[in-house]
Short mmCIF file of C-alpha atoms in Angstrom, two decimals:
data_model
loop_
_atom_site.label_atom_id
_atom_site.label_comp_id
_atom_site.label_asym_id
_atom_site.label_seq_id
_atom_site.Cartn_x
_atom_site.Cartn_y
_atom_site.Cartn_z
CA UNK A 27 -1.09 178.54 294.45
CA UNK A 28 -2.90 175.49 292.79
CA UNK A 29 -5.67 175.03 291.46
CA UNK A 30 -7.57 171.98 293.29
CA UNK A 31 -10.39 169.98 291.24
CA UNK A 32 -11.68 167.28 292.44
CA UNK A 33 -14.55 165.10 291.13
CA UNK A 34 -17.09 164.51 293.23
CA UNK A 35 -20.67 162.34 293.13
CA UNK A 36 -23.24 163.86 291.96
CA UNK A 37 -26.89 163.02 293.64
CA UNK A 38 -25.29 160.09 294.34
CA UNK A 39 -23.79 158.15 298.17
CA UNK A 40 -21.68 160.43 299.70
CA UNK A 41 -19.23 157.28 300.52
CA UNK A 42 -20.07 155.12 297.27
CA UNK A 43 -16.94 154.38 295.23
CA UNK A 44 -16.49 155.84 292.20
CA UNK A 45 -14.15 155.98 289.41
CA UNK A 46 -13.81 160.09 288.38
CA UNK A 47 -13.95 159.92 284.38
CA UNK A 48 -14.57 162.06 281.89
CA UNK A 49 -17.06 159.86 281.10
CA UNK A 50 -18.74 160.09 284.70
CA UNK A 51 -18.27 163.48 283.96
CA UNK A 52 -20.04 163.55 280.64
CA UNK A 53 -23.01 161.25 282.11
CA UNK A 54 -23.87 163.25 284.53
CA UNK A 55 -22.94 160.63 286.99
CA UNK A 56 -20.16 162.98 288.62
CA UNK A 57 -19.36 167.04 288.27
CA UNK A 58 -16.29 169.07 288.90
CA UNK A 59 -16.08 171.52 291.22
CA UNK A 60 -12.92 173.90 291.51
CA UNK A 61 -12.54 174.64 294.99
CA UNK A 62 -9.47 177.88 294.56
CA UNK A 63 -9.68 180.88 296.18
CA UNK A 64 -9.05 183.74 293.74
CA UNK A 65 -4.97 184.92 294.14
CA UNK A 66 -5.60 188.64 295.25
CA UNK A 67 -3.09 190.71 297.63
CA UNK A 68 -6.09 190.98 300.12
CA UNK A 69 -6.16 187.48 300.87
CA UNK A 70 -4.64 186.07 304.49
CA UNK A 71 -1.12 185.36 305.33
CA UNK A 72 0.50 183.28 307.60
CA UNK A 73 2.87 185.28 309.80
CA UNK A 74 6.51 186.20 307.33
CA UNK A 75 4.52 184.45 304.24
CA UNK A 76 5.30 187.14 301.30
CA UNK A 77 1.92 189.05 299.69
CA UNK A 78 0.78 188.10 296.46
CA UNK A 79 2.02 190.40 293.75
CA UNK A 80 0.76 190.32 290.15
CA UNK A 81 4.12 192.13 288.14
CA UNK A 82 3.19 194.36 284.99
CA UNK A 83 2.98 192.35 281.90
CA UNK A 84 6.01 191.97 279.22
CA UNK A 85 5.98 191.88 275.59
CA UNK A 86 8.67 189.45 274.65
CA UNK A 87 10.32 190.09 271.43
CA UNK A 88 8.06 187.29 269.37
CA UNK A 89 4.98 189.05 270.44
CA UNK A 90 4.02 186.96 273.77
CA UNK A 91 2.70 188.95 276.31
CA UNK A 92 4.47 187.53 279.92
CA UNK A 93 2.56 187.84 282.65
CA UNK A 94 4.75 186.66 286.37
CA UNK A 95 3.42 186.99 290.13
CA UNK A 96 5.04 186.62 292.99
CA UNK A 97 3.85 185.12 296.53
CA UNK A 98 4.64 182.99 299.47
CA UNK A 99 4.35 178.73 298.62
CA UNK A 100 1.40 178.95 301.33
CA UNK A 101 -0.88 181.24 300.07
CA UNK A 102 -4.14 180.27 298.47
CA UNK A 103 -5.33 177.14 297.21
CA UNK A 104 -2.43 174.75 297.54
CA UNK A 105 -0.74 171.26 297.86
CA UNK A 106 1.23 170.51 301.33
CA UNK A 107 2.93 167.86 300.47
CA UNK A 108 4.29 165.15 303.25
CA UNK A 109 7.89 166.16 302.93
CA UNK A 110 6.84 169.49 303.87
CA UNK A 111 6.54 168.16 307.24
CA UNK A 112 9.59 165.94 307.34
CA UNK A 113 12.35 164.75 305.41
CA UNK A 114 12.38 161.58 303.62
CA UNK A 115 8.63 161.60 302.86
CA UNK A 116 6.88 162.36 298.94
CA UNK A 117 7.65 165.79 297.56
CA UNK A 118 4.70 167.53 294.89
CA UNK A 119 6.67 165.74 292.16
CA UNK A 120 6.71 161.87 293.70
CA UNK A 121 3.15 162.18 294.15
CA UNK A 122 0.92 160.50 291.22
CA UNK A 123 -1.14 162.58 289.61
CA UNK A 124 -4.08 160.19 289.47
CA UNK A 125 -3.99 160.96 293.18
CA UNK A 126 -4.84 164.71 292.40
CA UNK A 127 -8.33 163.52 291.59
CA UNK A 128 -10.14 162.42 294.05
CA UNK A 129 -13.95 162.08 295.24
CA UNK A 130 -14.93 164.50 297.51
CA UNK A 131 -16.60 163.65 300.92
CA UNK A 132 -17.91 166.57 303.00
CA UNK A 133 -18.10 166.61 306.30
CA UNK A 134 -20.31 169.39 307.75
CA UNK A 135 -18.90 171.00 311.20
CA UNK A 136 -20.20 174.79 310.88
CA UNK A 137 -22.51 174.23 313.74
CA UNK A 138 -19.52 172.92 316.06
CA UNK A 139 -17.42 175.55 314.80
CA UNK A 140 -19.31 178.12 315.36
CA UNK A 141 -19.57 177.31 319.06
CA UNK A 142 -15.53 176.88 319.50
CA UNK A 143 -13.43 178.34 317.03
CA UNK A 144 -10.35 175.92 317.57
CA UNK A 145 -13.01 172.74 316.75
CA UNK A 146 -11.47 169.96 315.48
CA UNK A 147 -12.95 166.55 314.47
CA UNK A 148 -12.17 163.71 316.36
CA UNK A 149 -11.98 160.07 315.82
CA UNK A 150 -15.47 159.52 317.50
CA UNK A 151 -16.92 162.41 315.10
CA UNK A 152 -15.77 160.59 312.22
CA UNK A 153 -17.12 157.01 313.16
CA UNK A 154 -20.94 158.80 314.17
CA UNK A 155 -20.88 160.17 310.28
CA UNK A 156 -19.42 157.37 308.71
CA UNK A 157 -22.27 155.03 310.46
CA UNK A 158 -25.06 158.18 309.05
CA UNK A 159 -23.34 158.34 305.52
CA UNK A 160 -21.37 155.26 305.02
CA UNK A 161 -17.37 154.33 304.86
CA UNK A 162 -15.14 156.94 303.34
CA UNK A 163 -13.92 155.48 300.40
CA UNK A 164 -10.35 154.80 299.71
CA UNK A 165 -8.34 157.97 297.64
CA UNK A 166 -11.21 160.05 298.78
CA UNK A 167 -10.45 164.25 299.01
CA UNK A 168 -11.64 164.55 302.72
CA UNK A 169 -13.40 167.83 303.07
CA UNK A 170 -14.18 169.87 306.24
CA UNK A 171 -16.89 172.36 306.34
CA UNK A 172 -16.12 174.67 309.21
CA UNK A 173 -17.49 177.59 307.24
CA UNK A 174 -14.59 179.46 308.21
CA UNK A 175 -14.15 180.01 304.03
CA UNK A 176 -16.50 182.72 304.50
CA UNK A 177 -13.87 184.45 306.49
CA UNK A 178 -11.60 184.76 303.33
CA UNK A 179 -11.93 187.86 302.28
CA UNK A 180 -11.68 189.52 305.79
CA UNK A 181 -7.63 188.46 306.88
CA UNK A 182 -8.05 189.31 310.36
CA UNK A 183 -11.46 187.54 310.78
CA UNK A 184 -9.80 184.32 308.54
CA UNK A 185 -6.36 184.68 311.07
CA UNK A 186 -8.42 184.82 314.07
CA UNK A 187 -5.63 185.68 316.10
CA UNK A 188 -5.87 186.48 320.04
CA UNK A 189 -4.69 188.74 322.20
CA UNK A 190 -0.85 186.95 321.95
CA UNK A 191 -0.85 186.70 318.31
CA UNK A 192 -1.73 183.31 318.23
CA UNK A 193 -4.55 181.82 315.45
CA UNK A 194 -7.05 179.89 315.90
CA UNK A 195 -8.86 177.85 313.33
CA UNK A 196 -10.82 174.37 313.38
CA UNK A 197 -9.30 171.17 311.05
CA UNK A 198 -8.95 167.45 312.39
CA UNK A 199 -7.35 166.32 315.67
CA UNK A 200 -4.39 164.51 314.91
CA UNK A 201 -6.12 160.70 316.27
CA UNK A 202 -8.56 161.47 313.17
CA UNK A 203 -5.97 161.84 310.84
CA UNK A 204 -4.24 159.33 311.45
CA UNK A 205 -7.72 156.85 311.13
CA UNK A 206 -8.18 158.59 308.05
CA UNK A 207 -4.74 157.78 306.36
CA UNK A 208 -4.16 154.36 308.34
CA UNK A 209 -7.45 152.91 307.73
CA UNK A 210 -9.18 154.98 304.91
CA UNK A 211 -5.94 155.26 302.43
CA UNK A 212 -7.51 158.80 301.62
CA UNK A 213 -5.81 161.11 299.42
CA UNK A 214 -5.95 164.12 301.56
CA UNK A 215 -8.19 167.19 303.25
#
C-alpha cells in the first residue's frame, strides 16, 4: 500500500489554483493531509486479494533490524494506475511524480449515499457543485465523500456484499469520469 499526500487549500476556494509548495506549506497558505488507512490484517479484501501479513523482524548480520510484510497490490491506500486497466496505457513508474501531489477538491455525497448504497456521481452532480464551488482545477486529487471510510474497520459492512456475493459501494458513474479527465485534466480520485 501507498501512502497518499496530497496538498490541499487551506481556508482558501475549494477550486482556486494553487501551486502545492513547501513554501505554501510553510505559510500557512496550504496543509498536508495523509489520507492512508493503517495496513492491519483486519482491514477489507477484495474477493482472492491475499491478507496483510507483517513477518517477524530480522537482524541482518551488520546490525539492521529487517522488517518485510506481505499483502495483495489492492489493499489499503494505493495507486491504480491506467495500465492496470489496459495495456498500452502509464504504469506507477511512467507516471510523474509531480503528479502525486495534487490539490484536493472534496465533494460531499454522504447524504446521497446514505439513501442508495451503489450512489454514484453523475455528470449533472458535478456541473450543480462546480457552479456552487467553482471549476475543478486542472491536476486536482478529486475526492468523494461517501462516508463509506467509516466502514473500514468493519470488512463486511466496508464489502457490503448481498445476498449473491456481489458489493456494493458508491464512486463516479463512468460519464463523470470521463468529464473529469477530458475536460478537467485532473490527476485522479
Amino acid at each position: 500500500a501507498l501512502a497518499l499526500l496530497i496538498v490541499a487549500p487551506a481556508a482558501a476556494h475549494a477550486a482556486r489554483l494553487f501551486s502545492g509548495s513547501r513554501a505554501d506549506v510553510a505559510a500557512g497558505r496550504a496543509q498536508v493531509v495523509d489520507l492512508t488507512h493503517d495496513l492491519t490484517d483486519r482491514m477489507p479484501l477484495l474477493p482472492g486479494a491475499a491478507p496483510f501479513a507483517l513477518h517477524p523482524p530480522v537482524r541482518l548480520p551488520d546490525g539492521t533490524g529487517l522488517t518485510t510484510f506481505s499483502c495483495g497490490e489492492h489493499t489499503g491506500t494505493h495507486i491504480d494506475v491506467p495500465a492496470h486497466i489496459r495495456r498500452g496505457l502509464p504504469t506507477v513508474d511512467e507516471i510523474a511524480p509531480v503528479r502525486l501531489v495534487s490539490q484536493g477538491v472534496v465533494i460531499d455525497v454522504r447524504m446521497r449515499v446514505a439513501a442508495n448504497p451503489d450512489y454514484q456521481l453523475t455528470l449533472p452532480d458535478l456541473e450543480a457543485w462546480e457552479k456552487q464551488n467553482g471549476k475543478i482545477p486542472p491536476r486536482a486529487l478529486v475526492i468523494l465523500n461517501t462516508g463509506w471510510h467509516q466502514r473500514w474497520e468493519d470488512a463486511d459492512r466496508y464489502l457490503n456484499r448481498d445476498d449473491k456475493g456481489l458489493m456494493h459501494f458508491p464512486g463516479f458513474s463512468v460519464e463523470a469520469l470521463k468529464a473529469l479527465l477530458r475536460d478537467r485534466d485532473i490527476n485522479g480520485v
